[in-house]
């Protein structure tokens, strides 16, 4: 599912504004020195103008009012961070009425450069490949390739999409009209239109494959929510319609290879369809990839950053130390241009600010207890100049305010926040300023990490730009963030590969994209491990020039225990010579390996043009030498002029994956009877559901207790009696191999109507 997180580069960066009035700048007459001025030219009332509209409340709500009262207008872009408003194409005669619409604060005419798809498509080689030709001599644009977008629907009336739209199906309403949810039908959606634009927009914006045929399958209804049943039905419908590629920028939090949507995707690939799915937006912790990103045969895509201007904070007395910050959605932009005093204000509650002098200063607070919006409003009321919220868990996070607050608000990682506080504790007065760096090719913090539980597969398979990606939305354009935006870059890339190689299988298309990806590194220069970046960031121009394919593009040797005897772990890869010459190949495992490993690989071998060979790679292991944990590295497959990286990983001892996931409880039609479902990725020696009082956390009772539960989905009915109706805190736990994990949920027992029984 989509997650929005903007790092300071929005569509507004592509807009050049000229503030003017038709009467501005006329020279005053001075004693006849100037000839008589001709009359001003009349302005055509039907002439279309482009204007910037500044909103004084939520710009999305203001935009909806404008479109309702002035249906002939066309929204071009929405700005939520650097500018609170949107750009609009409007008739001259309607500007006066526009000024009277609630929420419209200011109107300015603009001049605008022709936009591209942010910088993401040129960045991955999209411009270079336009000169490449397919076997018929046509440019590589995705022509003739059918792509199914399984999502919230598509605004097929959008001028950038209507030429390429070919049809589809609405699984939610069971009809042939996969239009996005409109406001008349519920909470409006725009996600699928944005995804479709990244793949194949062909108008003011151009997608990765601008001539591909787009088919929409609406599997997610109002608010962008859908069921496993709907998603599987959409996959089946797309396969029946014989699409070549399907894109699923959606997912859940279940990290298991056997979840139904993952299995359905595997079957779709076996039927000959290239399946592309987002890896998830639950990073930066390991094991956060969710289904269908866990599908072994699909291409799972994580999110990296295109070129961005990233803000950092520095203290006046220690300018060598920099701390990254991330602007929060619906806050004012962070554009501090001078040094400001910074003070610590606890958890950012009203009482914290009452006890801290933050007037005219930057406040730094810890995440937790109250929402970001409450913290921001309290800081604003106390007179703070800006607010920094540092994480209360390891790593970075992406924050969103519930409403617009007139205050710059940013987030910071736990580690950086604590380091900054440590510096602040050394003196009574500290001043801070902002510096900016141009950065690219970093993993987005929200991008979910692998590996996959049980199968121990490497996921994601590769990464693509997924931060501040500008694309089509109903009646306009919008920049959005998420692995949902990364996946369609790969779906479009797959279309180009298929156009050039129409006879290739999904495995070969996947290999071309993975084998040619660029390995990327973190800010300290360390190469991201395979369960974070897969084989790297997609490189379109290299993918379309590959001569050798190696698949699978990444491998797992599974796990073993330290007290196992000496064992051999074997994987097999296929080396596929797609060139027109005979080639000699070698398989080179890493030279620097931990003690306790010996590699067994074949001697060099030759492949004729079009020939392929299955090659065994054996890891001879002495388990007792190893400490418990996860290990990874890269195996190289080489020919005279190619080096293909094949990442691998393995585990010693039972991995530290979450033992319990995706709990849900609902009341059945029977009195006192409930049904729950929960996913146990490795099974459970002990599993249970415990009720507590929500305020005092006093134990109430066990409503479920089991032992030796098999791995996978557990679906059970249970009868709950002897509990007063009300809201309870439920603790769902699972213990396996010496590790216990829990999920905490508020659940309703009985016919609870809340504090007032008059509802």
mmCIF file of C-alpha atoms in Angstrom, residues 136-458:
data_model
loop_
_atom_site.group_PDB
_atom_site.id
_atom_site.type_symbol
_atom_site.label_atom_id
_atom_site.label_comp_id
_atom_site.label_asym_id
_atom_site.label_seq_id
_atom_site.Cartn_x
_atom_site.Cartn_y
_atom_site.Cartn_z
ATOM 1 C CA UNK A 136 11.217 -5.094 -35.954
ATOM 2 C CA UNK A 137 13.220 -1.875 -35.864
ATOM 3 C CA UNK A 138 10.761 -0.008 -33.622
ATOM 4 C CA UNK A 139 11.853 2.163 -30.701
ATOM 5 C CA UNK A 140 11.582 0.561 -27.271
ATOM 6 C CA UNK A 141 8.505 2.212 -25.774
ATOM 7 C CA UNK A 142 6.492 -0.810 -24.606
ATOM 8 C CA UNK A 143 4.421 -0.918 -27.785
ATOM 9 C CA UNK A 144 2.342 -4.083 -28.052
ATOM 10 C CA UNK A 145 2.844 -5.086 -24.408
ATOM 11 C CA UNK A 146 -0.272 -5.505 -22.217
ATOM 12 C CA UNK A 147 0.150 -4.432 -18.583
ATOM 13 C CA UNK A 148 -2.458 -5.091 -15.910
ATOM 14 C CA UNK A 149 -2.563 -2.677 -12.971
ATOM 15 C CA UNK A 150 -4.166 -4.368 -9.951
ATOM 16 C CA UNK A 151 -4.941 -1.504 -7.643
ATOM 17 C CA UNK A 152 -7.616 1.055 -6.692
ATOM 18 C CA UNK A 153 -8.709 1.518 -10.307
ATOM 19 C CA UNK A 154 -7.598 3.962 -12.999
ATOM 20 C CA UNK A 155 -8.912 7.358 -14.043
ATOM 21 C CA UNK A 156 -9.024 6.387 -17.709
ATOM 22 C CA UNK A 157 -10.262 9.868 -18.641
ATOM 23 C CA UNK A 158 -6.930 11.377 -17.615
ATOM 24 C CA UNK A 159 -5.352 12.990 -20.701
ATOM 25 C CA UNK A 160 -2.040 11.246 -20.047
ATOM 26 C CA UNK A 161 -3.630 7.783 -19.787
ATOM 27 C CA UNK A 162 -6.711 7.662 -22.012
ATOM 28 C CA UNK A 163 -4.732 6.895 -25.175
ATOM 29 C CA UNK A 164 -3.155 3.759 -23.688
ATOM 30 C CA UNK A 165 -6.081 2.517 -21.611
ATOM 31 C CA UNK A 166 -7.611 -0.630 -23.106
ATOM 32 C CA UNK A 167 -10.106 -1.852 -20.495
ATOM 33 C CA UNK A 168 -10.149 -4.016 -17.406
ATOM 34 C CA UNK A 169 -12.484 -5.145 -14.670
ATOM 35 C CA UNK A 170 -13.810 -3.954 -11.302
ATOM 36 C CA UNK A 171 -13.603 -6.851 -8.854
ATOM 37 C CA UNK A 172 -15.083 -4.734 -6.052
ATOM 38 C CA UNK A 173 -18.321 -3.839 -7.886
ATOM 39 C CA UNK A 174 -18.221 -6.796 -10.311
ATOM 40 C CA UNK A 175 -18.497 -4.792 -13.526
ATOM 41 C CA UNK A 176 -16.371 -3.693 -16.467
ATOM 42 C CA UNK A 177 -15.697 -0.194 -15.140
ATOM 43 C CA UNK A 178 -12.466 -0.070 -13.067
ATOM 44 C CA UNK A 179 -12.683 3.661 -12.370
ATOM 45 C CA UNK A 180 -11.143 4.997 -9.160
ATOM 46 C CA UNK A 181 -13.542 5.398 -6.229
ATOM 47 C CA UNK A 182 -15.187 8.823 -6.536
ATOM 48 C CA UNK A 183 -16.365 10.991 -3.648
ATOM 49 C CA UNK A 184 -19.972 10.029 -4.444
ATOM 50 C CA UNK A 185 -19.077 6.385 -3.779
ATOM 51 C CA UNK A 186 -17.032 6.808 -0.621
ATOM 52 C CA UNK A 187 -13.548 7.946 0.291
ATOM 53 C CA UNK A 188 -11.958 8.797 -3.093
ATOM 54 C CA UNK A 189 -8.869 6.945 -4.315
ATOM 55 C CA UNK A 190 -6.026 7.910 -6.642
ATOM 56 C CA UNK A 191 -3.343 5.279 -6.048
ATOM 57 C CA UNK A 192 -3.930 3.140 -9.152
ATOM 58 C CA UNK A 193 -3.900 6.167 -11.448
ATOM 59 C CA UNK A 194 -0.562 7.238 -9.998
ATOM 60 C CA UNK A 195 0.875 3.753 -10.530
ATOM 61 C CA UNK A 196 -0.459 3.581 -14.112
ATOM 62 C CA UNK A 197 1.164 6.925 -14.906
ATOM 63 C CA UNK A 198 4.602 5.752 -13.787
ATOM 64 C CA UNK A 199 4.239 2.743 -16.062
ATOM 65 C CA UNK A 200 2.780 4.266 -19.203
ATOM 66 C CA UNK A 201 1.752 7.933 -19.011
ATOM 67 C CA UNK A 202 1.849 9.454 -22.490
ATOM 68 C CA UNK A 203 0.938 13.119 -22.445
ATOM 69 C CA UNK A 204 2.468 15.986 -20.492
ATOM 70 C CA UNK A 205 4.182 13.245 -18.542
ATOM 71 C CA UNK A 206 5.829 10.145 -19.970
ATOM 72 C CA UNK A 207 6.061 6.856 -18.111
ATOM 73 C CA UNK A 208 8.724 4.174 -18.404
ATOM 74 C CA UNK A 209 6.835 2.451 -21.262
ATOM 75 C CA UNK A 210 4.665 5.232 -22.775
ATOM 76 C CA UNK A 211 3.264 3.098 -25.601
ATOM 77 C CA UNK A 212 2.299 0.055 -23.507
ATOM 78 C CA UNK A 213 -1.357 -0.973 -23.281
ATOM 79 C CA UNK A 214 -2.843 -0.421 -19.817
ATOM 80 C CA UNK A 215 -5.569 -2.617 -18.303
ATOM 81 C CA UNK A 216 -7.050 -1.686 -14.941
ATOM 82 C CA UNK A 217 -8.244 -4.177 -12.326
ATOM 83 C CA UNK A 218 -9.914 -2.525 -9.351
ATOM 84 C CA UNK A 219 -9.261 -4.804 -6.372
ATOM 85 C CA UNK A 220 -9.093 -2.118 -3.688
ATOM 86 C CA UNK A 221 -12.237 -0.122 -2.930
ATOM 87 C CA UNK A 222 -12.912 3.101 -1.001
ATOM 88 C CA UNK A 223 -9.955 4.196 1.185
ATOM 89 C CA UNK A 224 -7.735 1.814 -0.807
ATOM 90 C CA UNK A 225 -8.616 -1.300 1.146
ATOM 91 C CA UNK A 226 -9.319 -4.703 -0.385
ATOM 92 C CA UNK A 227 -9.427 -8.347 0.587
ATOM 93 C CA UNK A 228 -7.242 -11.304 -0.292
ATOM 94 C CA UNK A 229 -10.227 -12.660 -2.199
ATOM 95 C CA UNK A 230 -10.487 -9.541 -4.338
ATOM 96 C CA UNK A 231 -6.775 -9.440 -5.088
ATOM 97 C CA UNK A 232 -6.693 -13.081 -6.146
ATOM 98 C CA UNK A 233 -9.800 -12.579 -8.306
ATOM 99 C CA UNK A 234 -8.066 -9.639 -9.994
ATOM 100 C CA UNK A 235 -4.930 -11.703 -10.645
ATOM 101 C CA UNK A 236 -7.024 -14.436 -12.204
ATOM 102 C CA UNK A 237 -8.926 -11.956 -14.373
ATOM 103 C CA UNK A 238 -5.687 -10.377 -15.602
ATOM 104 C CA UNK A 239 -4.273 -13.785 -16.532
ATOM 105 C CA UNK A 240 -7.529 -14.637 -18.332
ATOM 106 C CA UNK A 241 -7.193 -11.387 -20.286
ATOM 107 C CA UNK A 242 -3.713 -12.537 -21.346
ATOM 108 C CA UNK A 243 -1.776 -9.551 -20.059
ATOM 109 C CA UNK A 244 1.996 -9.789 -20.376
ATOM 110 C CA UNK A 245 2.848 -7.995 -17.121
ATOM 111 C CA UNK A 246 0.882 -7.368 -13.939
ATOM 112 C CA UNK A 247 1.745 -4.766 -11.307
ATOM 113 C CA UNK A 248 0.571 -5.078 -7.717
ATOM 114 C CA UNK A 249 1.525 -2.037 -5.655
ATOM 115 C CA UNK A 250 -0.213 -3.438 -2.610
ATOM 116 C CA UNK A 251 0.437 -5.794 0.253
ATOM 117 C CA UNK A 252 -0.042 -6.827 3.852
ATOM 118 C CA UNK A 253 2.252 -7.510 6.797
ATOM 119 C CA UNK A 254 2.320 -11.312 6.474
ATOM 120 C CA UNK A 255 5.878 -12.471 5.835
ATOM 121 C CA UNK A 256 5.314 -15.962 4.517
ATOM 122 C CA UNK A 257 5.765 -17.604 1.102
ATOM 123 C CA UNK A 258 2.517 -19.551 1.357
ATOM 124 C CA UNK A 259 0.088 -16.667 1.851
ATOM 125 C CA UNK A 260 -2.669 -17.027 -0.801
ATOM 126 C CA UNK A 261 -1.783 -13.888 -2.779
ATOM 127 C CA UNK A 262 1.847 -14.984 -2.996
ATOM 128 C CA UNK A 263 0.825 -18.436 -4.161
ATOM 129 C CA UNK A 264 -1.531 -16.904 -6.741
ATOM 130 C CA UNK A 265 1.299 -14.767 -8.094
ATOM 131 C CA UNK A 266 3.566 -17.794 -8.363
ATOM 132 C CA UNK A 267 0.853 -19.496 -10.431
ATOM 133 C CA UNK A 268 0.482 -16.413 -12.637
ATOM 134 C CA UNK A 269 4.205 -16.491 -13.396
ATOM 135 C CA UNK A 270 3.984 -20.191 -14.189
ATOM 136 C CA UNK A 271 1.238 -19.247 -16.668
ATOM 137 C CA UNK A 272 3.706 -16.962 -18.462
ATOM 138 C CA UNK A 273 2.934 -13.567 -16.910
ATOM 139 C CA UNK A 274 5.672 -11.309 -15.528
ATOM 140 C CA UNK A 275 4.453 -10.367 -12.031
ATOM 141 C CA UNK A 276 5.803 -7.265 -10.290
ATOM 142 C CA UNK A 277 4.914 -6.364 -6.704
ATOM 143 C CA UNK A 278 5.951 -3.837 -4.094
ATOM 144 C CA UNK A 279 8.033 -5.119 -1.188
ATOM 145 C CA UNK A 280 6.121 -3.142 1.453
ATOM 146 C CA UNK A 281 6.458 0.079 3.438
ATOM 147 C CA UNK A 282 7.179 -1.321 6.907
ATOM 148 C CA UNK A 283 10.960 -0.733 7.015
ATOM 149 C CA UNK A 284 13.592 -0.269 8.130
ATOM 150 C CA UNK A 285 13.590 -3.439 10.263
ATOM 151 C CA UNK A 286 14.341 -6.897 8.895
ATOM 152 C CA UNK A 287 11.575 -9.437 8.205
ATOM 153 C CA UNK A 288 9.110 -6.677 7.247
ATOM 154 C CA UNK A 289 8.454 -7.787 3.662
ATOM 155 C CA UNK A 290 4.788 -8.733 3.276
ATOM 156 C CA UNK A 291 2.726 -10.775 0.851
ATOM 157 C CA UNK A 292 2.556 -10.733 -2.145
ATOM 158 C CA UNK A 293 6.130 -9.432 -1.996
ATOM 159 C CA UNK A 294 7.041 -12.849 -0.559
ATOM 160 C CA UNK A 295 6.165 -14.592 -3.844
ATOM 161 C CA UNK A 296 9.238 -16.538 -4.927
ATOM 162 C CA UNK A 297 8.581 -16.163 -8.658
ATOM 163 C CA UNK A 298 7.367 -12.538 -8.776
ATOM 164 C CA UNK A 299 9.712 -9.549 -8.945
ATOM 165 C CA UNK A 300 9.548 -7.863 -5.538
ATOM 166 C CA UNK A 301 10.673 -4.236 -5.539
ATOM 167 C CA UNK A 302 12.051 -2.071 -2.743
ATOM 168 C CA UNK A 303 12.341 1.727 -2.787
ATOM 169 C CA UNK A 304 15.480 3.789 -3.305
ATOM 170 C CA UNK A 305 15.939 7.531 -3.696
ATOM 171 C CA UNK A 306 16.286 9.444 -6.952
ATOM 172 C CA UNK A 307 18.451 12.608 -6.839
ATOM 173 C CA UNK A 308 17.170 14.647 -3.857
ATOM 174 C CA UNK A 309 18.183 17.668 -1.806
ATOM 175 C CA UNK A 310 18.317 16.372 1.768
ATOM 176 C CA UNK A 311 18.393 18.641 4.848
ATOM 177 C CA UNK A 312 20.813 18.010 7.735
ATOM 178 C CA UNK A 313 21.244 19.764 11.078
ATOM 179 C CA UNK A 314 24.596 20.884 12.490
ATOM 180 C CA UNK A 315 25.455 22.376 15.883
ATOM 181 C CA UNK A 316 27.358 25.633 15.969
ATOM 182 C CA UNK A 317 30.211 24.144 18.034
ATOM 183 C CA UNK A 318 30.509 20.834 16.149
ATOM 184 C CA UNK A 319 29.974 21.385 12.447
ATOM 185 C CA UNK A 320 31.583 18.074 11.492
ATOM 186 C CA UNK A 321 28.631 16.168 12.985
ATOM 187 C CA UNK A 322 25.456 16.214 10.859
ATOM 188 C CA UNK A 323 22.026 14.796 11.634
ATOM 189 C CA UNK A 324 19.546 13.930 8.873
ATOM 190 C CA UNK A 325 15.963 15.162 9.223
ATOM 191 C CA UNK A 326 12.822 14.262 7.297
ATOM 192 C CA UNK A 327 9.991 16.811 6.818
ATOM 193 C CA UNK A 328 6.584 15.608 8.012
ATOM 194 C CA UNK A 329 3.596 15.698 5.698
ATOM 195 C CA UNK A 330 1.098 18.539 6.385
ATOM 196 C CA UNK A 331 3.676 20.569 8.290
ATOM 197 C CA UNK A 332 5.224 23.754 6.987
ATOM 198 C CA UNK A 333 8.464 23.294 5.043
ATOM 199 C CA UNK A 334 11.705 23.253 6.980
ATOM 200 C CA UNK A 335 13.535 26.228 5.486
ATOM 201 C CA UNK A 336 15.502 27.619 8.418
ATOM 202 C CA UNK A 337 18.100 30.004 7.026
ATOM 203 C CA UNK A 338 19.930 31.056 10.186
ATOM 204 C CA UNK A 339 21.192 29.643 13.435
ATOM 205 C CA UNK A 340 18.517 29.020 16.048
ATOM 206 C CA UNK A 341 18.653 28.001 19.665
ATOM 207 C CA UNK A 342 17.497 24.406 20.249
ATOM 208 C CA UNK A 343 15.985 23.076 23.477
ATOM 209 C CA UNK A 344 14.703 19.711 24.701
ATOM 210 C CA UNK A 345 10.973 19.556 25.549
ATOM 211 C CA UNK A 346 10.409 15.986 26.735
ATOM 212 C CA UNK A 347 7.559 14.151 25.044
ATOM 213 C CA UNK A 348 6.120 17.289 23.482
ATOM 214 C CA UNK A 349 2.951 17.365 25.575
ATOM 215 C CA UNK A 350 1.312 20.608 26.604
ATOM 216 C CA UNK A 351 2.677 20.271 30.135
ATOM 217 C CA UNK A 352 6.179 19.689 28.748
ATOM 218 C CA UNK A 353 6.055 22.945 26.821
ATOM 219 C CA UNK A 354 4.595 24.754 29.837
ATOM 220 C CA UNK A 355 7.751 23.806 31.730
ATOM 221 C CA UNK A 356 10.183 24.706 28.922
ATOM 222 C CA UNK A 357 10.949 28.057 27.322
ATOM 223 C CA UNK A 358 10.722 27.348 23.584
ATOM 224 C CA UNK A 359 9.565 30.755 22.350
ATOM 225 C CA UNK A 360 11.483 31.630 19.193
ATOM 226 C CA UNK A 361 13.513 28.407 19.477
ATOM 227 C CA UNK A 362 13.657 24.976 17.878
ATOM 228 C CA UNK A 363 12.154 22.294 20.141
ATOM 229 C CA UNK A 364 13.283 18.658 20.063
ATOM 230 C CA UNK A 365 10.971 16.034 21.591
ATOM 231 C CA UNK A 366 10.716 12.264 21.786
ATOM 232 C CA UNK A 367 8.156 10.291 19.808
ATOM 233 C CA UNK A 368 5.383 8.615 21.814
ATOM 234 C CA UNK A 369 2.402 9.039 24.207
ATOM 235 C CA UNK A 370 0.666 11.733 22.109
ATOM 236 C CA UNK A 371 0.353 12.128 18.340
ATOM 237 C CA UNK A 372 2.639 14.184 16.133
ATOM 238 C CA UNK A 373 -0.229 16.625 15.606
ATOM 239 C CA UNK A 374 -0.708 17.167 19.354
ATOM 240 C CA UNK A 375 3.035 17.759 19.746
ATOM 241 C CA UNK A 376 3.085 20.179 16.808
ATOM 242 C CA UNK A 377 0.087 22.181 18.040
ATOM 243 C CA UNK A 378 1.511 22.392 21.559
ATOM 244 C CA UNK A 379 4.865 23.558 20.184
ATOM 245 C CA UNK A 380 3.150 26.165 18.012
ATOM 246 C CA UNK A 381 1.089 27.444 20.955
ATOM 247 C CA UNK A 382 4.229 27.705 23.078
ATOM 248 C CA UNK A 383 5.862 29.883 20.422
ATOM 249 C CA UNK A 384 8.396 27.398 19.051
ATOM 250 C CA UNK A 385 9.991 28.215 15.715
ATOM 251 C CA UNK A 386 10.176 24.577 14.664
ATOM 252 C CA UNK A 387 9.798 21.040 16.009
ATOM 253 C CA UNK A 388 12.021 17.956 15.768
ATOM 254 C CA UNK A 389 10.552 14.574 16.778
ATOM 255 C CA UNK A 390 13.129 11.834 17.281
ATOM 256 C CA UNK A 391 12.177 8.171 17.184
ATOM 257 C CA UNK A 392 11.577 6.068 20.293
ATOM 258 C CA UNK A 393 12.590 2.909 18.395
ATOM 259 C CA UNK A 394 15.790 2.186 16.502
ATOM 260 C CA UNK A 395 16.057 3.751 13.067
ATOM 261 C CA UNK A 396 14.308 6.481 11.121
ATOM 262 C CA UNK A 397 10.593 6.920 10.542
ATOM 263 C CA UNK A 398 8.240 8.820 8.250
ATOM 264 C CA UNK A 399 5.712 11.059 10.003
ATOM 265 C CA UNK A 400 2.413 12.544 8.874
ATOM 266 C CA UNK A 401 0.316 15.106 10.719
ATOM 267 C CA UNK A 402 -3.420 14.502 10.923
ATOM 268 C CA UNK A 403 -4.084 18.081 9.834
ATOM 269 C CA UNK A 404 -2.144 21.066 8.545
ATOM 270 C CA UNK A 405 -0.163 22.845 11.265
ATOM 271 C CA UNK A 406 1.536 26.181 10.616
ATOM 272 C CA UNK A 407 4.907 25.046 11.969
ATOM 273 C CA UNK A 408 7.950 23.331 10.444
ATOM 274 C CA UNK A 409 8.011 19.762 11.816
ATOM 275 C CA UNK A 410 10.600 17.086 11.005
ATOM 276 C CA UNK A 411 11.503 13.596 12.197
ATOM 277 C CA UNK A 412 14.875 12.176 13.199
ATOM 278 C CA UNK A 413 16.197 8.701 13.971
ATOM 279 C CA UNK A 414 16.485 7.515 17.564
ATOM 280 C CA UNK A 415 20.253 7.266 17.297
ATOM 281 C CA UNK A 416 20.666 10.793 15.931
ATOM 282 C CA UNK A 417 18.165 12.238 18.400
ATOM 283 C CA UNK A 418 19.954 10.752 21.379
ATOM 284 C CA UNK A 419 23.338 11.882 20.042
ATOM 285 C CA UNK A 420 22.011 15.408 19.594
ATOM 286 C CA UNK A 421 20.581 15.425 23.121
ATOM 287 C CA UNK A 422 23.941 14.238 24.443
ATOM 288 C CA UNK A 423 25.574 17.245 22.800
ATOM 289 C CA UNK A 424 22.905 19.561 24.211
ATOM 290 C CA UNK A 425 23.556 18.287 27.731
ATOM 291 C CA UNK A 426 27.125 19.596 27.596
ATOM 292 C CA UNK A 427 26.090 23.256 27.653
ATOM 293 C CA UNK A 428 23.178 25.449 28.624
ATOM 294 C CA UNK A 429 22.904 27.099 25.228
ATOM 295 C CA UNK A 430 23.212 25.426 21.824
ATOM 296 C CA UNK A 431 22.445 26.772 18.392
ATOM 297 C CA UNK A 432 21.661 24.733 15.316
ATOM 298 C CA UNK A 433 21.475 25.418 11.590
ATOM 299 C CA UNK A 434 20.451 23.542 8.450
ATOM 300 C CA UNK A 435 22.693 22.472 5.586
ATOM 301 C CA UNK A 436 21.657 20.632 2.432
ATOM 302 C CA UNK A 437 23.276 17.830 0.433
ATOM 303 C CA UNK A 438 22.416 16.465 -2.998
ATOM 304 C CA UNK A 439 21.974 12.715 -2.547
ATOM 305 C CA UNK A 440 20.801 9.722 -4.544
ATOM 306 C CA UNK A 441 20.732 5.927 -4.496
ATOM 307 C CA UNK A 442 20.022 5.385 -0.810
ATOM 308 C CA UNK A 443 17.440 2.898 0.446
ATOM 309 C CA UNK A 444 14.296 4.682 1.632
ATOM 310 C CA UNK A 445 13.842 4.076 5.370
ATOM 311 C CA UNK A 446 10.243 2.937 4.857
ATOM 312 C CA UNK A 447 11.239 0.263 2.318
ATOM 313 C CA UNK A 448 10.518 -3.185 3.784
ATOM 314 C CA UNK A 449 13.385 -5.582 4.243
ATOM 315 C CA UNK A 450 13.575 -9.329 3.867
ATOM 316 C CA UNK A 451 14.308 -12.124 4.049
ATOM 317 C CA UNK A 452 11.180 -14.271 3.677
ATOM 318 C CA UNK A 453 10.394 -16.541 6.619
ATOM 319 C CA UNK A 454 10.477 -20.326 6.180
ATOM 320 C CA UNK A 455 11.795 -20.277 2.591
ATOM 321 C CA UNK A 456 14.575 -17.826 3.637
ATOM 322 C CA UNK A 457 14.397 -16.275 0.151
ATOM 323 C CA UNK A 458 16.181 -13.023 -0.612
#
